[in-house]
XYZ file of C-alpha atoms in Angstrom:
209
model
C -24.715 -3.566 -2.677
C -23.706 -5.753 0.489
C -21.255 -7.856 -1.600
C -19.317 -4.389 -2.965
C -19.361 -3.265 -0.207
C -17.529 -6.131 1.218
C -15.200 -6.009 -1.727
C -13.859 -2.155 -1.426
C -13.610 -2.847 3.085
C -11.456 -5.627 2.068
C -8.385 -4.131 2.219
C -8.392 -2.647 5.463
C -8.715 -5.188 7.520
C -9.513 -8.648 6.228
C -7.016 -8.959 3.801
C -4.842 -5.697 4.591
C -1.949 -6.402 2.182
C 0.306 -5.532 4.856
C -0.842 -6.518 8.113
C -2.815 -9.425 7.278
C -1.621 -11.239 4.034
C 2.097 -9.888 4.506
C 3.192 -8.584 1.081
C 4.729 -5.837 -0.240
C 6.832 -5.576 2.943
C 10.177 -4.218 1.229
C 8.726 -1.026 0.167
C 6.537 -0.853 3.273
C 10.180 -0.583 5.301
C 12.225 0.839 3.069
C 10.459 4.268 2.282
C 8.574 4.635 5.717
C 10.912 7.071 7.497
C 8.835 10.021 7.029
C 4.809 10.953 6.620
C 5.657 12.496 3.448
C 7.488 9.259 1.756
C 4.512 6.314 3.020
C 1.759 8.620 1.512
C 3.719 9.517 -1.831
C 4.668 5.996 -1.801
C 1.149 4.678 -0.984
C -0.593 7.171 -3.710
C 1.943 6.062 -6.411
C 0.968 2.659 -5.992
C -2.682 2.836 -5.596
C -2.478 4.666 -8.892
C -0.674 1.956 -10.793
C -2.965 -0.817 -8.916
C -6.245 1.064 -10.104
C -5.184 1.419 -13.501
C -3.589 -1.565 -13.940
C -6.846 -3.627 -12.386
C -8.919 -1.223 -14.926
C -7.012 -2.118 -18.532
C -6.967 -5.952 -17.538
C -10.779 -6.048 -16.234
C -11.536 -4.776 -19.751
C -9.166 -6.837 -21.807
C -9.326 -9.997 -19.454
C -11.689 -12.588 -21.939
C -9.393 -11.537 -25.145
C -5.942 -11.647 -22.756
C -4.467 -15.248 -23.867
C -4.045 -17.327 -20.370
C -0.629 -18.628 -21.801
C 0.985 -15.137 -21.922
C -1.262 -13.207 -19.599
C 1.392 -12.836 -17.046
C 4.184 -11.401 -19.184
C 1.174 -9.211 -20.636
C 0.095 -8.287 -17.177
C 3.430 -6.906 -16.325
C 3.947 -5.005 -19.738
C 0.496 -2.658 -18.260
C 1.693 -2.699 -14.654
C 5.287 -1.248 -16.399
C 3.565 1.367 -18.124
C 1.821 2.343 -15.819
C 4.597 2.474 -12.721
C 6.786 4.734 -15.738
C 3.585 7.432 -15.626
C 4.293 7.475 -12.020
C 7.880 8.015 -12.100
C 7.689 10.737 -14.935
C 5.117 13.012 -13.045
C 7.269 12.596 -9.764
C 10.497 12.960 -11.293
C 8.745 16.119 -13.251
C 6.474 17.718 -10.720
C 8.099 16.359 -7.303
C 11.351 16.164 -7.434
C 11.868 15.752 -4.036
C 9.392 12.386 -3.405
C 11.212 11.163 -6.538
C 14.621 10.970 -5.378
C 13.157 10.090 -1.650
C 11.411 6.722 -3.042
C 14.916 5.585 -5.183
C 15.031 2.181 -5.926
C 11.538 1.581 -4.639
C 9.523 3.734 -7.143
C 10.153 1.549 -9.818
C 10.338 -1.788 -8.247
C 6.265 -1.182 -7.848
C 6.653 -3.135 -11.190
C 7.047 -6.387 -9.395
C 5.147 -5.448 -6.075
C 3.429 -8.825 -5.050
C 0.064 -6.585 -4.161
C -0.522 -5.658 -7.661
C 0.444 -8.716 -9.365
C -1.699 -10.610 -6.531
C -4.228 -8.423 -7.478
C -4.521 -8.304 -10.748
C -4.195 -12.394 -11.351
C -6.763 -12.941 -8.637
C -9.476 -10.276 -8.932
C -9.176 -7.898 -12.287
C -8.413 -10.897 -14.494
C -11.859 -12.428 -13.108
C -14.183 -9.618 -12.418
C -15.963 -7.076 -13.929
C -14.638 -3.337 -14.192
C -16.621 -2.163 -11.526
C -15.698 -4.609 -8.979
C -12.007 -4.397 -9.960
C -11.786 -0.634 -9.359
C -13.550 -1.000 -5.592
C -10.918 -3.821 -5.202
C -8.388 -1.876 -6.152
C -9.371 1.133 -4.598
C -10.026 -1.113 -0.973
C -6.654 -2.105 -0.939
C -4.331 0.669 -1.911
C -6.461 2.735 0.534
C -5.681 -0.387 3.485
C -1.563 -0.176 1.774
C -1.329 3.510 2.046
C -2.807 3.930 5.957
C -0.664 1.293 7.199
C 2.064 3.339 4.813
C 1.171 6.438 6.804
C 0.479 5.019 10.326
C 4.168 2.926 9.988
C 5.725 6.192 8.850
C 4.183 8.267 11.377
C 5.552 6.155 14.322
C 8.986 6.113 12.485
C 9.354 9.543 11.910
C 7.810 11.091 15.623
C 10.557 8.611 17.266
C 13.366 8.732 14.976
C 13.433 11.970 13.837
C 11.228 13.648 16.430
C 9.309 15.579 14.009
C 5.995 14.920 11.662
C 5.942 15.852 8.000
C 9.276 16.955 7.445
C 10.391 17.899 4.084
C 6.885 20.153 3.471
C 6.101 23.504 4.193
C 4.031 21.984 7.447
C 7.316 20.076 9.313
C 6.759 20.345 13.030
C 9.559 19.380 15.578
C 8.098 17.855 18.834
C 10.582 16.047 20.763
C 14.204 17.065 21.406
C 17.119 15.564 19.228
C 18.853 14.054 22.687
C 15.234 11.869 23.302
C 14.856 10.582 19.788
C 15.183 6.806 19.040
C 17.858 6.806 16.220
C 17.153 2.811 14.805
C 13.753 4.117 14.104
C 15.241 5.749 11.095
C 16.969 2.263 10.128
C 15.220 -1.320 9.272
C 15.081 -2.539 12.543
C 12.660 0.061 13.777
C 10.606 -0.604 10.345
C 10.343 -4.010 11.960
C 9.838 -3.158 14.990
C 6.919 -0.899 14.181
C 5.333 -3.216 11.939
C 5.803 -6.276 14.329
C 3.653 -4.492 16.920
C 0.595 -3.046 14.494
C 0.668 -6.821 13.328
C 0.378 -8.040 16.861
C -2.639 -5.435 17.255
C -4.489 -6.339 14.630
C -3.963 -9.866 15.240
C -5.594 -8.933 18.897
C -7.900 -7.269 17.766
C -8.707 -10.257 15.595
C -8.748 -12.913 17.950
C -10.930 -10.844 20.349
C -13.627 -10.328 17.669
C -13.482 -14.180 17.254
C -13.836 -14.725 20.896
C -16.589 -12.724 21.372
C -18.490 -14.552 18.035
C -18.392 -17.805 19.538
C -18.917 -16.604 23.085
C -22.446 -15.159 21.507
C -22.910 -18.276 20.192
C-alpha cells in the first residue's frame, strides 16, 4: 500500500515533471496565459498519458524492444487525435486556444519519459497511479503558472468562461506576463520555491540526525 502510495505522490513533488525534472516546458509556457488554457491543457494531457501508460502496461511483454519506440508513439498519436477531435468538436474555443501545442503532446518528453520508464515495466495498476500522479503534479503547476500569468497580465481570473472576474485595473497590469518572459519568470520563481522548500526539508533531516 506504502509503495503505491509513493508511486501516485510522485508527481507532485519528487519528480514534478515541471518543477523538479524540467520537461515539458514548451507547452508549460506557451499555453499558460489564462486558468482556462493550463487546465484544458493539463486535462488533455493527463488523458493521453493515462491511456497511453494503460495500452502499453498491457501489451508491454509482447511489444518487440527493437520497435517499441516507434510503436509507443503510434498509441501516444492516437490517442493525442481523440483529444483534438472532442476539443475541436465540443470546445471549440480551448481548441483553437492550445494551437500548435495540442498536437505536439505527441512528442511531449513527460509521456514518452513515462511510458519507456514506468508503463513499459510495470503492471497496469501501478502504471495508471503513475500516470495519474504525474498529470495531476503537470496540470497544478499548469494552473498555479497560469493563474499568476493571467491575475498580472491580464488582471482577471478565468477569462473566456461564463465565471471571468476582473480584479485589477488595465493601467496596473504587467503586460510581459502575457508574453514568454513572464512564463519564465513565473516558473523561475515556483522552481526556486520548491527548491527551498527542498533544501529546508533536507536541513532539517540531517539536523534530526
Amino acid at each position: 500500500m506504502n509503495r503505491r502510495l509513493s508511486i501516485f505522490t510522485n508527481g507532485f513533488v519528487k519528480e514534478n515533471p515541471l518543477l523538479v525534472l524540467n520537461i515539458g516546458l514548451c507547452s508549460s509556457l506557451g499555453v499558460t496565459v489564462s486558468i482556462f488554457n493550463g487546465l484544458g491543457m493539463g486535462m488533455g494531457m493527463m488523458f493521453v498519458l493515462l491511456m497511453s501508460e494503460i495500452v502499453i502496461s498491457i501489451f508491454r511483454k509482447h511489444i518487440p524492444s527493437s520497435i517499441r519506440l516507434p510503436v509507443f508513439i503510434i498509441i501516444i498519436a492516437a490517442f493525442t487525435t481523440i483529444v483534438q477531435f472532442v476539443l475541436n468538436a465540443y470546445v471549440t474555443a480551448l481548441y483553437d486556444a492550445l494551437g500548435v501545442f495540442l498536437p505536439l503532446i505527441v512528442v511531449n518528453c513527460i509521456i514518452m519519459g513515462r511510458v519507456e520508464s514506468f508503463a513499459s515495466k510495470n503492471t497496469v495498476t501501478d502504471s495508471i497511479l503513475d500516470a495519474l500522479g504525474m498529470g495531476l503534479g503537470y496540470t497544478f503547476v499548469l494552473v498555479l503558472i497560469s493563474f499568476f500569468r493571467e491575475l498580472l497580465g491580464n488582471g482577471t481570473l478565468l477569462s473566456g468562461t461564463a465565471f471571468e472576474i476582473t480584479l485589477i485595473p488595465e493601467q496596473y497590469r504587467l503586460g510581459i506576463m502575457n508574453s514568454a518572459p513572464g512564463g519564465f519568470l513565473v516558473f523561475g520563481f515556483l522552481g526556486a520555491a520548491v527548491q527551498g522548500l527542498k533544501n529546508r526539508a533536507s536541513a532539517k533531516k540531517e539536523t534530526s540526525e
